[in-house]
PDB file of C-alpha atoms and ligand atoms in Angstrom:
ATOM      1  CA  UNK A   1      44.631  80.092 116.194  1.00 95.00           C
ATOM      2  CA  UNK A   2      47.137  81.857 118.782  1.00 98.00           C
ATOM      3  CA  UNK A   3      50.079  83.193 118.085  1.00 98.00           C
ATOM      4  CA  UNK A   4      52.877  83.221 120.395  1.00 98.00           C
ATOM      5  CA  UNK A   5      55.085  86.525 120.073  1.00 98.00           C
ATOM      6  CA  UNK A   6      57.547  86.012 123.190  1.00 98.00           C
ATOM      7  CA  UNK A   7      58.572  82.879 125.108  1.00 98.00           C
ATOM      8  CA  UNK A   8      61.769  81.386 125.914  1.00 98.00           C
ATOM      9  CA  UNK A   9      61.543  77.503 126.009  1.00 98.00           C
ATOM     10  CA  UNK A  10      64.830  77.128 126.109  1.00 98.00           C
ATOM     11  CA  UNK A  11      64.987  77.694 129.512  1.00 98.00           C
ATOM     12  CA  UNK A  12      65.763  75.386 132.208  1.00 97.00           C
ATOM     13  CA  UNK A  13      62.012  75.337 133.739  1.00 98.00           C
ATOM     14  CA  UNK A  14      61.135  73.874 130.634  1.00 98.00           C
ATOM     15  CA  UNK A  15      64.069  70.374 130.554  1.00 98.00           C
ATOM     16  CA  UNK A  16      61.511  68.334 132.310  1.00 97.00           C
ATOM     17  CA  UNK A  17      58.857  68.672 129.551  1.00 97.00           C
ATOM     18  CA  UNK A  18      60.138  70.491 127.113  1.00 97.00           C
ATOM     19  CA  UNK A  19      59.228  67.932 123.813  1.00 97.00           C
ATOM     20  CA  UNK A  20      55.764  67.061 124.864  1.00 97.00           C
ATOM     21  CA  UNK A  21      54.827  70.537 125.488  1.00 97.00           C
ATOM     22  CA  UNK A  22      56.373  71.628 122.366  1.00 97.00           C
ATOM     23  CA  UNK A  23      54.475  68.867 120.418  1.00 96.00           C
ATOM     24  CA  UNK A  24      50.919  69.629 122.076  1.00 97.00           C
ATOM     25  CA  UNK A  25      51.232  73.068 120.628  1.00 97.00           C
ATOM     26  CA  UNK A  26      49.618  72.269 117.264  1.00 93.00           C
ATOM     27  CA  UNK A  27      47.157  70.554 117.917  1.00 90.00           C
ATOM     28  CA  UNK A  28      45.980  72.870 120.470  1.00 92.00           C
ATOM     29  CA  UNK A  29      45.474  75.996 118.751  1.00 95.00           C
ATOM     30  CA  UNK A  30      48.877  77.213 118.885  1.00 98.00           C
ATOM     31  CA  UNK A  31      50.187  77.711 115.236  1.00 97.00           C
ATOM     32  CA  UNK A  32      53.158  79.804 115.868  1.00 98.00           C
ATOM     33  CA  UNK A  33      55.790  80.375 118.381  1.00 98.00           C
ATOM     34  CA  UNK A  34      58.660  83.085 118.565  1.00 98.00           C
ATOM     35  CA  UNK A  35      61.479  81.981 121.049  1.00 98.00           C
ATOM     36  CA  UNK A  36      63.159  84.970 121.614  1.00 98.00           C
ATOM     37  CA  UNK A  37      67.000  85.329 122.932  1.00 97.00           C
ATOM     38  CA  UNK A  38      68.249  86.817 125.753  1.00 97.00           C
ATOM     39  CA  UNK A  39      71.975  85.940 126.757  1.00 97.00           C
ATOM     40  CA  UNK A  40      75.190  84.539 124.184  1.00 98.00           C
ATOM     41  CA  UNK A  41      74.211  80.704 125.555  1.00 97.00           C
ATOM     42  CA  UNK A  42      70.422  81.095 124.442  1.00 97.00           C
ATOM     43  CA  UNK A  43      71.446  81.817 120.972  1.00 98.00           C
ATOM     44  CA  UNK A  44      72.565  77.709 119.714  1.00 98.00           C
ATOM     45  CA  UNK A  45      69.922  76.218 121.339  1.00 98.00           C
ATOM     46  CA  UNK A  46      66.481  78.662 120.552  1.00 98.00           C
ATOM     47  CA  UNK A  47      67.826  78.225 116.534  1.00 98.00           C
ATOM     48  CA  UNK A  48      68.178  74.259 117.614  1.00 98.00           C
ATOM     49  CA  UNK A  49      64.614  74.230 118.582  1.00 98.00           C
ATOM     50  CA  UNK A  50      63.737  76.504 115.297  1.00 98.00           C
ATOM     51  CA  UNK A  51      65.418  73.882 113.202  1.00 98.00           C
ATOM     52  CA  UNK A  52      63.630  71.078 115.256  1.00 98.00           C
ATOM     53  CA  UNK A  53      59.882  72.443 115.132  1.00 97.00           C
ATOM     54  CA  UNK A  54      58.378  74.160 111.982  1.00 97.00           C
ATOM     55  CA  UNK A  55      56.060  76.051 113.573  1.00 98.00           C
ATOM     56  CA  UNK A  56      59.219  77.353 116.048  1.00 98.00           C
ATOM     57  CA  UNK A  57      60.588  80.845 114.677  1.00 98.00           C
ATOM     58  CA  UNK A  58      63.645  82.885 116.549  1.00 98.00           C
ATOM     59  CA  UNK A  59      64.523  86.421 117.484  1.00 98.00           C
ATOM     60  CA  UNK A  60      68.352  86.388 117.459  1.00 98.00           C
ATOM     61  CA  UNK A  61      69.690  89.371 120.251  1.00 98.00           C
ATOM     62  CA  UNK A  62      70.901  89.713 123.424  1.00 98.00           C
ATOM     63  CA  UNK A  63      69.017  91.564 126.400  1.00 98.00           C
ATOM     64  CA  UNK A  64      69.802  94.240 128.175  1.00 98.00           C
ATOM     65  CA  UNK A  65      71.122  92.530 131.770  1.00 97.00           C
ATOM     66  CA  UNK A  66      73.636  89.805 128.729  1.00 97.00           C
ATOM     67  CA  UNK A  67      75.375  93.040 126.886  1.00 98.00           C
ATOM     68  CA  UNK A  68      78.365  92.399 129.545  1.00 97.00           C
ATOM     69  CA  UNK A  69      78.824  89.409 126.990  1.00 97.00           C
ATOM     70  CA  UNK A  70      78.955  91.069 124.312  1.00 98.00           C
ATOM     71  CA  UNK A  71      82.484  92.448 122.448  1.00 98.00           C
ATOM     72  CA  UNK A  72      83.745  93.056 119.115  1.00 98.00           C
ATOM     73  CA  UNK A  73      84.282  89.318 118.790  1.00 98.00           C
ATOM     74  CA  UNK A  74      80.637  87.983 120.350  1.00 98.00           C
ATOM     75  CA  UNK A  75      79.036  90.861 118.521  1.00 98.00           C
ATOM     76  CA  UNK A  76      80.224  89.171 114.962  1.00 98.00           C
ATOM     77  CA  UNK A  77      79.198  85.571 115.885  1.00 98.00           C
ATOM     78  CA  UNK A  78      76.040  87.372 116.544  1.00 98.00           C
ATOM     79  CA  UNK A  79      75.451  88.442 113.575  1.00 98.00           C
ATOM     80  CA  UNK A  80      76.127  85.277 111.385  1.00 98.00           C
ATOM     81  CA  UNK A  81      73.585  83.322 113.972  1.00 98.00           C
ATOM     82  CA  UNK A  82      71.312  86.544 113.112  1.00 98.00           C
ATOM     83  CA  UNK A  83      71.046  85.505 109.271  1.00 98.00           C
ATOM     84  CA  UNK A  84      69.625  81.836 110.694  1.00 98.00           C
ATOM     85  CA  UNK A  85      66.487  81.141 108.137  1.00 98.00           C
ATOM     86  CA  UNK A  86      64.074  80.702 110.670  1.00 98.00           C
ATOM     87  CA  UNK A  87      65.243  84.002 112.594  1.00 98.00           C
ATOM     88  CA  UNK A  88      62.688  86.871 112.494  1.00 98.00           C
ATOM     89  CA  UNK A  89      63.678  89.496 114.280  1.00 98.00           C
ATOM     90  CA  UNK A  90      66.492  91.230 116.289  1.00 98.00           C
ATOM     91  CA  UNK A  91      65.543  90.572 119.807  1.00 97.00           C
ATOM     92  CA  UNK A  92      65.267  90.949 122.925  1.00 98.00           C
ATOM     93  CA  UNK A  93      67.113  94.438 122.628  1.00 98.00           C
ATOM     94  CA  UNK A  94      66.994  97.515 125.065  1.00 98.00           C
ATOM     95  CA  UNK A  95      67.690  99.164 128.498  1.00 98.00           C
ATOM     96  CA  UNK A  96      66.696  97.944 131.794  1.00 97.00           C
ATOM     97  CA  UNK A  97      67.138  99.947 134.909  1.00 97.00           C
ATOM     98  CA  UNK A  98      65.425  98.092 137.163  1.00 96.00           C
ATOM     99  CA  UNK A  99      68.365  95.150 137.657  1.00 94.00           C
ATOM    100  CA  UNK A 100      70.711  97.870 136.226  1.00 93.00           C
ATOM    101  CA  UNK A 101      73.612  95.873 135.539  1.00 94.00           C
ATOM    102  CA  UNK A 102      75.641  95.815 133.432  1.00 97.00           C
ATOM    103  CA  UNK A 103      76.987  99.657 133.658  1.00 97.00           C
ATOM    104  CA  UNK A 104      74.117 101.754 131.720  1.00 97.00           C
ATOM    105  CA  UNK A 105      76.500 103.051 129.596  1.00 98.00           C
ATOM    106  CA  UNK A 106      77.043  99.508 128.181  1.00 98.00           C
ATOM    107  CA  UNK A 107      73.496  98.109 127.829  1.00 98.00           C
ATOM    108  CA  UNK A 108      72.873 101.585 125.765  1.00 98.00           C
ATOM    109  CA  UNK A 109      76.358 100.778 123.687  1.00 98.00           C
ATOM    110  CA  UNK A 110      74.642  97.557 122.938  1.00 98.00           C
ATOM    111  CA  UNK A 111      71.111  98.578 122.301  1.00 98.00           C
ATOM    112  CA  UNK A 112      72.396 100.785 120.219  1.00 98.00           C
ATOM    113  CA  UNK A 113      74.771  98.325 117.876  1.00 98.00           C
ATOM    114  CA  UNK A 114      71.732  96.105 117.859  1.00 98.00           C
ATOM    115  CA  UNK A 115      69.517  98.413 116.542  1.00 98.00           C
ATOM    116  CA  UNK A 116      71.589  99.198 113.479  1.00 98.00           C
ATOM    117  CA  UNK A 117      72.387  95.316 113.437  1.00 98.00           C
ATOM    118  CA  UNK A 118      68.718  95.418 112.905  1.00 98.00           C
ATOM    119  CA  UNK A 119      68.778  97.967 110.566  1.00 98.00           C
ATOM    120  CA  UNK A 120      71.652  96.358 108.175  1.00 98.00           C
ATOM    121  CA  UNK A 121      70.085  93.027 108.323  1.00 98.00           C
ATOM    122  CA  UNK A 122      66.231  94.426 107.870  1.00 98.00           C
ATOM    123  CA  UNK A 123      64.796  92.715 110.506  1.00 98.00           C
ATOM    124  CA  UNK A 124      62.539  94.065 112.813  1.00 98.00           C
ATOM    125  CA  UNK A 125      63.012  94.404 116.743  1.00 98.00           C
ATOM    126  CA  UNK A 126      61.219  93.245 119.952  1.00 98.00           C
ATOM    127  CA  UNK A 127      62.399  95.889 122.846  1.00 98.00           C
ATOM    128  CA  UNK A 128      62.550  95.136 126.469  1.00 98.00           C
ATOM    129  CA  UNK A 129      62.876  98.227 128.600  1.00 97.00           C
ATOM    130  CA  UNK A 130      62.002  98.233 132.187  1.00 96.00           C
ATOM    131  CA  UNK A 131      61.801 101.404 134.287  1.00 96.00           C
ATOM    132  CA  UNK A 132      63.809 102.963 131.159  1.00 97.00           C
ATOM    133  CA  UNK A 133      61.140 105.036 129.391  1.00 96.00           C
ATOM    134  CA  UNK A 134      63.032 108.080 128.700  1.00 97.00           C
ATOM    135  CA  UNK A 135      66.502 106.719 127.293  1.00 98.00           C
ATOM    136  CA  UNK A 136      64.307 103.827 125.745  1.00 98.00           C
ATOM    137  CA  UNK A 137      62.352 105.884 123.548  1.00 98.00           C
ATOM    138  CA  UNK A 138      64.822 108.708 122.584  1.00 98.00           C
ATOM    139  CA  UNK A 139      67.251 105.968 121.889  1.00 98.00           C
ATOM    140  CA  UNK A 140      65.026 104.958 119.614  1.00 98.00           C
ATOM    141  CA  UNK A 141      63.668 108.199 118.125  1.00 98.00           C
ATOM    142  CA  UNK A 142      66.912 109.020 117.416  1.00 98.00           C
ATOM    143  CA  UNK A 143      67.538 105.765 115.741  1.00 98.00           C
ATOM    144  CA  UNK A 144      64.879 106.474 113.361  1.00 98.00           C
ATOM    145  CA  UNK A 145      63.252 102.965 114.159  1.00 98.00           C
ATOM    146  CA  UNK A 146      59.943 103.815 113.123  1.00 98.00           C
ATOM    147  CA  UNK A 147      61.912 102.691 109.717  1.00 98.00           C
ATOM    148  CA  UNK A 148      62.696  99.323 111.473  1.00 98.00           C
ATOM    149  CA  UNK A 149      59.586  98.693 113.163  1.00 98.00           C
ATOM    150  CA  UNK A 150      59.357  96.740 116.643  1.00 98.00           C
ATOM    151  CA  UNK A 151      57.168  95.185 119.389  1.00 98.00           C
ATOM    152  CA  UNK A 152      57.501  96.850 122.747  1.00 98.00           C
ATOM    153  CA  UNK A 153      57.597  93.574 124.735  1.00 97.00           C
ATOM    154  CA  UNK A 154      55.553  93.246 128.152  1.00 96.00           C
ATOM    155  CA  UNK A 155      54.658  96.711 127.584  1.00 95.00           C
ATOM    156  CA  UNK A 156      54.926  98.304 131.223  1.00 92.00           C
ATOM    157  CA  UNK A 157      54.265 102.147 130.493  1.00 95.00           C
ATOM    158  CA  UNK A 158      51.218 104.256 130.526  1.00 96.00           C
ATOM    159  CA  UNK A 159      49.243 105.611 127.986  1.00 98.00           C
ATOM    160  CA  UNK A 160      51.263 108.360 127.443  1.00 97.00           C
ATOM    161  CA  UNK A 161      54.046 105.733 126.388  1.00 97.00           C
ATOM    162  CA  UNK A 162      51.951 104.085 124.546  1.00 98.00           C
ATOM    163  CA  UNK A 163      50.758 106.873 122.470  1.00 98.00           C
ATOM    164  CA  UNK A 164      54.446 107.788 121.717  1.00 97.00           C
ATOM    165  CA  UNK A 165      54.732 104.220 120.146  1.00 98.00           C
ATOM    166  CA  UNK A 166      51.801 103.728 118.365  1.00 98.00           C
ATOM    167  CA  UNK A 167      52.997 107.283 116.332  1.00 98.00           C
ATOM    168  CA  UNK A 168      56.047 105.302 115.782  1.00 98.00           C
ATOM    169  CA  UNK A 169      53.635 102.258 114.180  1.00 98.00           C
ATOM    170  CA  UNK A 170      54.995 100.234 116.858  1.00 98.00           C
ATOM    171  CA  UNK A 171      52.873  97.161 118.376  1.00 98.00           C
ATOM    172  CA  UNK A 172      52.594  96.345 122.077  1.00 98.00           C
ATOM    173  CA  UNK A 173      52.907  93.105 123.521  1.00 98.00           C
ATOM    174  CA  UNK A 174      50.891  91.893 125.607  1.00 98.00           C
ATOM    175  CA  UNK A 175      50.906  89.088 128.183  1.00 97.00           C
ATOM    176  CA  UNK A 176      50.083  88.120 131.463  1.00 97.00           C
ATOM    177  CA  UNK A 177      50.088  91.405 133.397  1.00 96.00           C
ATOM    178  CA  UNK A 178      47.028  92.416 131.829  1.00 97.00           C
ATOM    179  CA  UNK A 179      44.958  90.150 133.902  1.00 97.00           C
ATOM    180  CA  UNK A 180      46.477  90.898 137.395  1.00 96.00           C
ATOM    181  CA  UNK A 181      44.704  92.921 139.676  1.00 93.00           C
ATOM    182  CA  UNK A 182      47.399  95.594 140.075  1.00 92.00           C
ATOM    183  CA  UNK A 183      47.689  95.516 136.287  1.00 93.00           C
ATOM    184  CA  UNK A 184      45.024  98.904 135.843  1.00 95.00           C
ATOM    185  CA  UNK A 185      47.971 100.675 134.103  1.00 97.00           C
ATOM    186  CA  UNK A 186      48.097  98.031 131.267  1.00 97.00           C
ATOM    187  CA  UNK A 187      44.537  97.540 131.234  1.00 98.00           C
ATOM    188  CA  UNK A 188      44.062 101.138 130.047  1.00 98.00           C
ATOM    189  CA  UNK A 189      46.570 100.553 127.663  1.00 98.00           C
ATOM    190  CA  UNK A 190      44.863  97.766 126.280  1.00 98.00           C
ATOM    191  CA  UNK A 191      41.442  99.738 126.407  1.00 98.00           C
ATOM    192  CA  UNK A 192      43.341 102.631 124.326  1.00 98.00           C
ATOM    193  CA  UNK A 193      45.555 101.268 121.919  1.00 98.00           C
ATOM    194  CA  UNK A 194      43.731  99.730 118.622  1.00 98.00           C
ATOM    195  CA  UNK A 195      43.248  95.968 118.517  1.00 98.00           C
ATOM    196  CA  UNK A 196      45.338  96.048 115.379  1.00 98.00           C
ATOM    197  CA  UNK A 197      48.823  97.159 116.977  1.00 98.00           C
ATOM    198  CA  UNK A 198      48.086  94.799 120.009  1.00 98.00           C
ATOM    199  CA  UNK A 199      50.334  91.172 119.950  1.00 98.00           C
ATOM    200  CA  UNK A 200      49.782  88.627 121.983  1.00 98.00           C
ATOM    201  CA  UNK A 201      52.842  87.081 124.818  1.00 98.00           C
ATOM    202  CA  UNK A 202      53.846  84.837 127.435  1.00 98.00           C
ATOM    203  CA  UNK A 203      57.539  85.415 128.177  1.00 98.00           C
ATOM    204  CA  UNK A 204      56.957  81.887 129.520  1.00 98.00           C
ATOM    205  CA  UNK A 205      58.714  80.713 131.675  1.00 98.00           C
ATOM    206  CA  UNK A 206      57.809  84.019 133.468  1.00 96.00           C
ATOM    207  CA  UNK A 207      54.806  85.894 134.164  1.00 94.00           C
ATOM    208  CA  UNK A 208      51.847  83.339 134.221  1.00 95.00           C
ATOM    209  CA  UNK A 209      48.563  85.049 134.035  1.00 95.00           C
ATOM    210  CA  UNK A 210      45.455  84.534 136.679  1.00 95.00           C
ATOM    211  CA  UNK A 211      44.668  82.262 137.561  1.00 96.00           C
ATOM    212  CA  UNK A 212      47.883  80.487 137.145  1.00 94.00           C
ATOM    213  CA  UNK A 213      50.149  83.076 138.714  1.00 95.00           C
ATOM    214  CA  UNK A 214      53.032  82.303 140.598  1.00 94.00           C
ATOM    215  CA  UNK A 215      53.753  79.377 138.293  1.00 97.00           C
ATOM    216  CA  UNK A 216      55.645  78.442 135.793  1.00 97.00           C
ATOM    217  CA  UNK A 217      53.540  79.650 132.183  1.00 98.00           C
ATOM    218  CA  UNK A 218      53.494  78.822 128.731  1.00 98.00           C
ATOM    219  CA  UNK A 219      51.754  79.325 125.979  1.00 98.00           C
ATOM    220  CA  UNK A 220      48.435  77.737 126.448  1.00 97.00           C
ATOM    221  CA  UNK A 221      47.862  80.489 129.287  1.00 98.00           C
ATOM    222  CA  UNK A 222      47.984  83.297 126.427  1.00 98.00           C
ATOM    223  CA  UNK A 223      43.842  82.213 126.119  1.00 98.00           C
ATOM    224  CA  UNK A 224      43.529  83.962 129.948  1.00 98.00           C
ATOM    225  CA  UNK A 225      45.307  87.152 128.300  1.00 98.00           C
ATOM    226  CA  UNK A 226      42.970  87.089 124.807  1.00 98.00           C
ATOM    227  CA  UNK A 227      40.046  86.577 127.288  1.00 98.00           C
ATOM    228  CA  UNK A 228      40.488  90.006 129.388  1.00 98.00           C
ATOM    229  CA  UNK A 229      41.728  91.644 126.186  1.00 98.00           C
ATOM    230  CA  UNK A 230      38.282  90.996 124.380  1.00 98.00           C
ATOM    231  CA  UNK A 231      36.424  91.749 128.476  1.00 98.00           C
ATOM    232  CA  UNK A 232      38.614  95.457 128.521  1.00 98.00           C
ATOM    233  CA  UNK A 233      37.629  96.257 124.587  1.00 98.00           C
ATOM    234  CA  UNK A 234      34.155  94.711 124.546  1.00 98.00           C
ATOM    235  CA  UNK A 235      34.900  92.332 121.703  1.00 98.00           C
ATOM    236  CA  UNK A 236      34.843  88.719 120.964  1.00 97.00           C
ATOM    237  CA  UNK A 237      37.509  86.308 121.970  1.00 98.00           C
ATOM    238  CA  UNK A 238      37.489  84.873 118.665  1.00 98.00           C
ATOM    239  CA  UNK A 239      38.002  88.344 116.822  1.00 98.00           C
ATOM    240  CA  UNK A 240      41.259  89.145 119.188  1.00 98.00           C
ATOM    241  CA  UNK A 241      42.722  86.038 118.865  1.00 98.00           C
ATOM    242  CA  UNK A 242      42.089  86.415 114.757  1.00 98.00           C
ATOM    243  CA  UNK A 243      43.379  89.794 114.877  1.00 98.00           C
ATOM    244  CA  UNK A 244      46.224  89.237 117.171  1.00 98.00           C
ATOM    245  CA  UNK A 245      47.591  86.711 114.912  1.00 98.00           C
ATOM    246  CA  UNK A 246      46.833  88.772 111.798  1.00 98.00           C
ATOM    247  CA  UNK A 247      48.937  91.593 113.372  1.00 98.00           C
ATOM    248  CA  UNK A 248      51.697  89.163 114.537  1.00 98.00           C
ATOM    249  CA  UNK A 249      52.191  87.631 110.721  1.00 98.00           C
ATOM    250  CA  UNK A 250      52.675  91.251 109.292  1.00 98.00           C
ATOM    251  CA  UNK A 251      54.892  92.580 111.909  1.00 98.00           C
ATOM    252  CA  UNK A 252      57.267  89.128 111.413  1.00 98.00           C
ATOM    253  CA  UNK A 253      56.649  89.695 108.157  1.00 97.00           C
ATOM    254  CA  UNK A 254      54.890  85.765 107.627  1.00 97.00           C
ATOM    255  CA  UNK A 255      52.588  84.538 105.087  1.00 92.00           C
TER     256      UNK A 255
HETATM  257 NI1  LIG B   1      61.461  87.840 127.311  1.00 94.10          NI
END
């Protein structure tokens, strides 16, 4: 069975279809699904589709490019929505310096009030961090979150990176990228890194793999990312997607 770590089908792309895609899921091979948040107005309605599915879990946080939302007041609300039953994680959390707005001294405020939101309510994190490496990881260093544990979402850093993270106990999520053509960087990731700290993604609506880039992705494109996972480590595609999910229960702490 495949487990989805990162999507967001809450998101417009998916109003035309939403319900039928949602309810092809199961009997498909997909058992689980994380629907992470990203801005304040994601939060209601990814715990409204956690509440509608069983097989639907949320990370309640707010990204990097939504911490302009965020204030004493928004932070709070946060936090209630954060103790949701189906929530499993503090996420998506974390610097990116590629849109760079808002102000970086804000989305590192923010990152960093999320982290210890994360550590108060022992949850653990997925991080986004885009063309942030350096603040990214001594943020976290000096956060002590290899006591929190986290995914490093559509992991985007070399080896070197990687290595850093994987000392931390951290896992590595990994989606579509992995298949492109100019993807070598992550494919030497994926060649390094031990099955067993790899999880699988789509960020759907984003990032469709080949040979469905360019449009609109979901889950049942994460079998094009467990393919060229098992081609780069010489393995089966039945023993990544087994392993995948194993490693995706214990970091979101399932049965
Ligand atoms: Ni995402």
């Amino acid at each position: 069975m495949i487990f989805e770590t990162h999507a967001h089908y809450e998101d417009e792309a998916f109003d035309i279809d939403r319900e039928e895609l949602l309810d092809s899921f199961l009997k498909n091979g997909i058992n689980h699904v994380v629907n992470v948040g990203s801005e304040v107005g994601t939060i209601d309605k990814i715990l409204a589709l956690a509440e509608q599915y069983p097989f639907v879990y949320a990370a309640v946080g707010i990204h990097p490019s939504g911490t302009a939302e965020l204030n004493e007041e928004t932070f709070a609300w946060l936090k209630e929505k954060a103790k949701h039953e189906k929530n499993l994680a503090i996420g998506e959390i974390g610097l990116d310096y590629y849109w760079d707005t808002p102000d970086r001294a804000i989305q590192k405020k923010w990152f960093e009030r999320q982290i210890e939101l994360a550590r108060e309510l022992n949850f653990p994190m997925i991080i986004h961090s885009r063309d942030a490496a350096n603040d990214t990881y001594s943020m976290l260093k000096a956060a002590k979150a290899e006591e929190i544990g986290a995914i490093i979402h559509c992991f985007g850093y070399g080896v070197e990176q990687a290595r850093q993270y994987l000392d931390m106990d951290f896992y590595l999520g990994i989606g579509g990228v992995v298949t492109f053509t100019n993807g070598k960087k992550l494919k030497e990731v994926v060649e390094y890194a031990p099955l067993e700290k790899l999880v699988l993604e789509t960020d759907s609506p984003y990032l469709s793999p080949v040979p469905n880039r360019g449009k609109r992705n979901n889950s049942f494109n994460l079998t094009y990312v467990a393919q060229e996972i098992a081609r780069i480590k010489q393995m089966d595609y039945e023993t990544v997607l087994r392993v995948t999910e194993e490693n995706a229960k214990r970091f979101y702490r399932l049965p």
